[in-house]
Each structure stands twice: as C-alpha cells, then as structure tokens.
Amino acid sequence: MFYYIAGKLAHLTPTTAVVDAGGVGYKMTISQNTFETLPHTGDTPSAKLYTYMSVREDGVELYGFASEAELSSFKMLLGVSGVGPKAAISILSLLTPEKFALAVCTDDKKTIAKANGIGPKTAARIILELQDKLLKQTPPEQAQAAISTAMTSSGTSKGKLSEAQDALSVLGYSRSEALSALQGLDVSAMEIEDIIRAALKKLMK
C-alpha cells in the first residue's frame, strides 16, 4: 500500500518512529539499525522510511526501514517458516543487511542466533531456506570479498582459501562453483589438502 513515507520526524524511540506526512502521523516499528540512521537532533528533522504493512488477525502494524536493502532482508526473513515480523526486526536490529547476508552465505548460525528471541534451530532454518537465494543474488566477486572478510585476520586462512580456489579451478570448476563449495568450511583449522577434499565432496554430490 505504501512504498515509503517521507515527512517530519515527529517522534523517535529505539523501536518506534512517527513520521508526520501531510498532517497525518504514521507510527512505524523500526530496527535498531534504522534508529541509528535517523536524525536525533534538530527542530524539524525529516525522515524517509521504506514501509511494510503487516495485516494480522490481531491488528495492522506498519514497519519502517532506512533503506530498501533492509526492507528486502525483512521480506526475505518473513518468507522463512516460523519467522514473523518481531523475529525479523530482532535480527535486523543486530545485523545490517550486508552482515545478515554474510552470516547466511557463510553458514554463521552463531551470529544469527545472537539476535533476541532467535535460537540455534531458527538460525539454522534461516540459513537453510535463504542461503541459495542469497548466493544467486550475490555476484561471485562480492561473495568472495565477503567470505574473505569473514575469515580470520591471519593471512594463513586467506592464503588457504585462495590456494584451494586455484586448485579447484585447475580441476575444471568455475570460480563461483569453487567459492560455493568452500563456504561453511573452517579453513583455519584444516590443511589445504583436507580443504580441497571437503570441497570436492560437496561439488560431487
């Protein structure tokens, strides 16, 4: 119904924003990340929030997001079985859309489970249902950069990752196929031969 609402920021708390647009105050539930991007000072601060309207038996609620990327992540989370608006907002209060995508693509259940009200089982289900979708949306070079960021800061792990990709490329696999197979492997605790074997097992399934 509403794509975004822009106007004077009439009221703001860490969980709620009220935007006065044309004399009407629109109350929206927001994430902590959106709260931090909104102006907290000034006589007449303005705001533009991308919106999602949740219609349920117990009422209608409007959600506001500082970016289209955060709105997209929110909608994606709502598509996961057992994840409702409250859980989705909790995750996006902990993680930016970029960090959320990184956690899903790198099979990082622990990070997602840190969100308030999100347990290990829910985190695992989110990764299971969204990983393929997010990987398809992420260009290989961006995914590679994300995984490198997720690796330990030691050059050893990064070197192993690059070496394993090169070896898989020599064996005939594309860079994106190699990258996908290497995701979720704790390369810092593995020898290069073991990394390649583990990736090959995934590729040959």
PDB file of C-alpha atoms in Angstrom, residues 4-121:
ATOM      1  CA  TYR A   4       7.756   4.791   1.539  1.00  0.00           C
ATOM      2  CA  ILE A   5       6.644   7.596   3.852  1.00  0.00           C
ATOM      3  CA  ALA A   6       8.563  10.880   3.984  1.00  0.00           C
ATOM      4  CA  GLY A   7       7.987  13.854   6.216  1.00  0.00           C
ATOM      5  CA  LYS A   8       8.766  15.411   9.570  1.00  0.00           C
ATOM      6  CA  LEU A   9      10.092  13.046  12.199  1.00  0.00           C
ATOM      7  CA  ALA A  10       7.605  13.772  14.974  1.00  0.00           C
ATOM      8  CA  HIS A  11       8.649  11.105  17.482  1.00  0.00           C
ATOM      9  CA  LEU A  12      11.519   8.650  17.781  1.00  0.00           C
ATOM     10  CA  THR A  13      12.452   5.830  20.149  1.00  0.00           C
ATOM     11  CA  PRO A  14      14.826   2.867  19.571  1.00  0.00           C
ATOM     12  CA  THR A  15      11.820   0.779  18.446  1.00  0.00           C
ATOM     13  CA  THR A  16       9.349   3.317  17.027  1.00  0.00           C
ATOM     14  CA  ALA A  17       9.302   6.244  14.611  1.00  0.00           C
ATOM     15  CA  VAL A  18       6.382   8.545  13.902  1.00  0.00           C
ATOM     16  CA  VAL A  19       6.573  10.448  10.622  1.00  0.00           C
ATOM     17  CA  ASP A  20       4.210  13.370  10.049  1.00  0.00           C
ATOM     18  CA  ALA A  21       3.322  13.329   6.336  1.00  0.00           C
ATOM     19  CA  GLY A  22       0.643  15.772   5.221  1.00  0.00           C
ATOM     20  CA  GLY A  23      -0.682  16.244   8.740  1.00  0.00           C
ATOM     21  CA  VAL A  24      -1.014  12.508   9.412  1.00  0.00           C
ATOM     22  CA  GLY A  25       1.299  10.805  11.906  1.00  0.00           C
ATOM     23  CA  TYR A  26       2.385   7.368  10.690  1.00  0.00           C
ATOM     24  CA  LYS A  27       3.658   5.189  13.528  1.00  0.00           C
ATOM     25  CA  MET A  28       6.187   2.583  12.412  1.00  0.00           C
ATOM     26  CA  THR A  29       8.074  -0.158  14.195  1.00  0.00           C
ATOM     27  CA  ILE A  30      11.784   0.129  13.363  1.00  0.00           C
ATOM     28  CA  SER A  31      15.004  -1.810  13.894  1.00  0.00           C
ATOM     29  CA  GLN A  32      17.932  -0.600  15.968  1.00  0.00           C
ATOM     30  CA  ASN A  33      19.934  -0.106  12.759  1.00  0.00           C
ATOM     31  CA  THR A  34      17.243   2.153  11.299  1.00  0.00           C
ATOM     32  CA  PHE A  35      17.026   4.060  14.602  1.00  0.00           C
ATOM     33  CA  GLU A  36      20.754   4.784  14.449  1.00  0.00           C
ATOM     34  CA  THR A  37      20.497   6.242  10.928  1.00  0.00           C
ATOM     35  CA  LEU A  38      17.653   8.661  11.757  1.00  0.00           C
ATOM     36  CA  PRO A  39      18.340  12.251  12.916  1.00  0.00           C
ATOM     37  CA  HIS A  40      18.177  12.574  16.697  1.00  0.00           C
ATOM     38  CA  THR A  41      18.571  16.340  16.899  1.00  0.00           C
ATOM     39  CA  GLY A  42      17.220  19.446  15.196  1.00  0.00           C
ATOM     40  CA  ASP A  43      13.997  21.446  15.398  1.00  0.00           C
ATOM     41  CA  THR A  44      12.285  19.862  12.408  1.00  0.00           C
ATOM     42  CA  PRO A  45      14.176  16.695  11.442  1.00  0.00           C
ATOM     43  CA  SER A  46      12.883  14.915   8.377  1.00  0.00           C
ATOM     44  CA  ALA A  47      12.849  11.226   7.566  1.00  0.00           C
ATOM     45  CA  LYS A  48      12.103   8.880   4.694  1.00  0.00           C
ATOM     46  CA  LEU A  49      11.272   5.294   5.611  1.00  0.00           C
ATOM     47  CA  TYR A  50      10.505   2.396   3.285  1.00  0.00           C
ATOM     48  CA  THR A  51       7.475   0.572   4.601  1.00  0.00           C
ATOM     49  CA  TYR A  52       5.914  -2.827   5.068  1.00  0.00           C
ATOM     50  CA  MET A  53       2.345  -3.251   6.316  1.00  0.00           C
ATOM     51  CA  SER A  54       1.634  -6.387   8.326  1.00  0.00           C
ATOM     52  CA  VAL A  55      -2.054  -7.351   8.417  1.00  0.00           C
ATOM     53  CA  ARG A  56      -2.888 -10.000  11.001  1.00  0.00           C
ATOM     54  CA  GLU A  57      -5.954 -11.146  12.904  1.00  0.00           C
ATOM     55  CA  ASP A  58      -4.863  -9.188  15.963  1.00  0.00           C
ATOM     56  CA  GLY A  59      -4.289  -5.936  14.091  1.00  0.00           C
ATOM     57  CA  VAL A  60      -2.395  -3.954  11.461  1.00  0.00           C
ATOM     58  CA  GLU A  61       1.172  -2.803  12.033  1.00  0.00           C
ATOM     59  CA  LEU A  62       3.434  -0.628   9.902  1.00  0.00           C
ATOM     60  CA  TYR A  63       7.190  -1.271   9.749  1.00  0.00           C
ATOM     61  CA  GLY A  64       9.716   1.316   8.593  1.00  0.00           C
ATOM     62  CA  PHE A  65      13.221   0.836   7.189  1.00  0.00           C
ATOM     63  CA  ALA A  66      16.022   3.268   6.464  1.00  0.00           C
ATOM     64  CA  SER A  67      16.955   1.508   3.199  1.00  0.00           C
ATOM     65  CA  GLU A  68      15.411  -0.667   0.512  1.00  0.00           C
ATOM     66  CA  ALA A  69      18.072  -3.273   1.300  1.00  0.00           C
ATOM     67  CA  GLU A  70      16.836  -3.590   4.879  1.00  0.00           C
ATOM     68  CA  LEU A  71      13.227  -3.832   3.682  1.00  0.00           C
ATOM     69  CA  SER A  72      14.255  -6.559   1.233  1.00  0.00           C
ATOM     70  CA  SER A  73      16.005  -8.509   4.021  1.00  0.00           C
ATOM     71  CA  PHE A  74      12.907  -8.137   6.205  1.00  0.00           C
ATOM     72  CA  LYS A  75      10.632  -9.540   3.479  1.00  0.00           C
ATOM     73  CA  MET A  76      13.082 -12.367   2.855  1.00  0.00           C
ATOM     74  CA  LEU A  77      13.046 -13.291   6.541  1.00  0.00           C
ATOM     75  CA  LEU A  78       9.251 -13.293   6.612  1.00  0.00           C
ATOM     76  CA  GLY A  79       9.361 -15.961   3.892  1.00  0.00           C
ATOM     77  CA  VAL A  80      11.145 -18.348   6.270  1.00  0.00           C
ATOM     78  CA  SER A  81       8.787 -20.739   8.056  1.00  0.00           C
ATOM     79  CA  GLY A  82       8.363 -19.806  11.702  1.00  0.00           C
ATOM     80  CA  VAL A  83       9.853 -16.301  11.350  1.00  0.00           C
ATOM     81  CA  GLY A  84       7.451 -13.435  11.966  1.00  0.00           C
ATOM     82  CA  PRO A  85       7.866  -9.644  11.916  1.00  0.00           C
ATOM     83  CA  LYS A  86       9.079  -9.485  15.530  1.00  0.00           C
ATOM     84  CA  ALA A  87      11.853 -12.036  14.914  1.00  0.00           C
ATOM     85  CA  ALA A  88      12.831 -10.380  11.618  1.00  0.00           C
ATOM     86  CA  ILE A  89      13.139  -6.966  13.289  1.00  0.00           C
ATOM     87  CA  SER A  90      15.211  -8.547  16.069  1.00  0.00           C
ATOM     88  CA  ILE A  91      17.693  -9.940  13.533  1.00  0.00           C
ATOM     89  CA  LEU A  92      17.893  -6.670  11.603  1.00  0.00           C
ATOM     90  CA  SER A  93      18.449  -4.786  14.863  1.00  0.00           C
ATOM     91  CA  LEU A  94      21.557  -6.894  15.400  1.00  0.00           C
ATOM     92  CA  LEU A  95      22.776  -7.124  11.800  1.00  0.00           C
ATOM     93  CA  THR A  96      22.822  -4.731   8.871  1.00  0.00           C
ATOM     94  CA  PRO A  97      21.507  -6.209   5.586  1.00  0.00           C
ATOM     95  CA  GLU A  98      25.114  -6.735   4.443  1.00  0.00           C
ATOM     96  CA  LYS A  99      26.143  -8.511   7.651  1.00  0.00           C
ATOM     97  CA  PHE A 100      22.965 -10.587   7.607  1.00  0.00           C
ATOM     98  CA  ALA A 101      23.675 -11.747   4.042  1.00  0.00           C
ATOM     99  CA  LEU A 102      27.257 -12.519   5.020  1.00  0.00           C
ATOM    100  CA  ALA A 103      26.138 -14.606   8.012  1.00  0.00           C
ATOM    101  CA  VAL A 104      23.718 -16.591   5.841  1.00  0.00           C
ATOM    102  CA  CYS A 105      26.186 -17.145   2.990  1.00  0.00           C
ATOM    103  CA  THR A 106      28.962 -18.262   5.336  1.00  0.00           C
ATOM    104  CA  ASP A 107      26.709 -20.582   7.368  1.00  0.00           C
ATOM    105  CA  ASP A 108      27.263 -18.488  10.505  1.00  0.00           C
ATOM    106  CA  LYS A 109      24.447 -19.774  12.731  1.00  0.00           C
ATOM    107  CA  LYS A 110      26.045 -18.430  15.913  1.00  0.00           C
ATOM    108  CA  THR A 111      25.883 -14.810  14.771  1.00  0.00           C
ATOM    109  CA  ILE A 112      22.226 -15.005  13.717  1.00  0.00           C
ATOM    110  CA  ALA A 113      21.308 -16.821  16.947  1.00  0.00           C
ATOM    111  CA  LYS A 114      22.633 -13.848  18.952  1.00  0.00           C
ATOM    112  CA  ALA A 115      19.520 -11.876  17.965  1.00  0.00           C
ATOM    113  CA  ASN A 116      16.963 -11.520  20.727  1.00  0.00           C
ATOM    114  CA  GLY A 117      14.459 -14.398  20.654  1.00  0.00           C
ATOM    115  CA  ILE A 118      16.294 -16.318  17.918  1.00  0.00           C
ATOM    116  CA  GLY A 119      17.533 -19.782  18.870  1.00  0.00           C
ATOM    117  CA  PRO A 120      20.008 -22.084  17.090  1.00  0.00           C
ATOM    118  CA  LYS A 121      17.208 -24.047  15.376  1.00  0.00           C
TER     119      LYS A 121
END
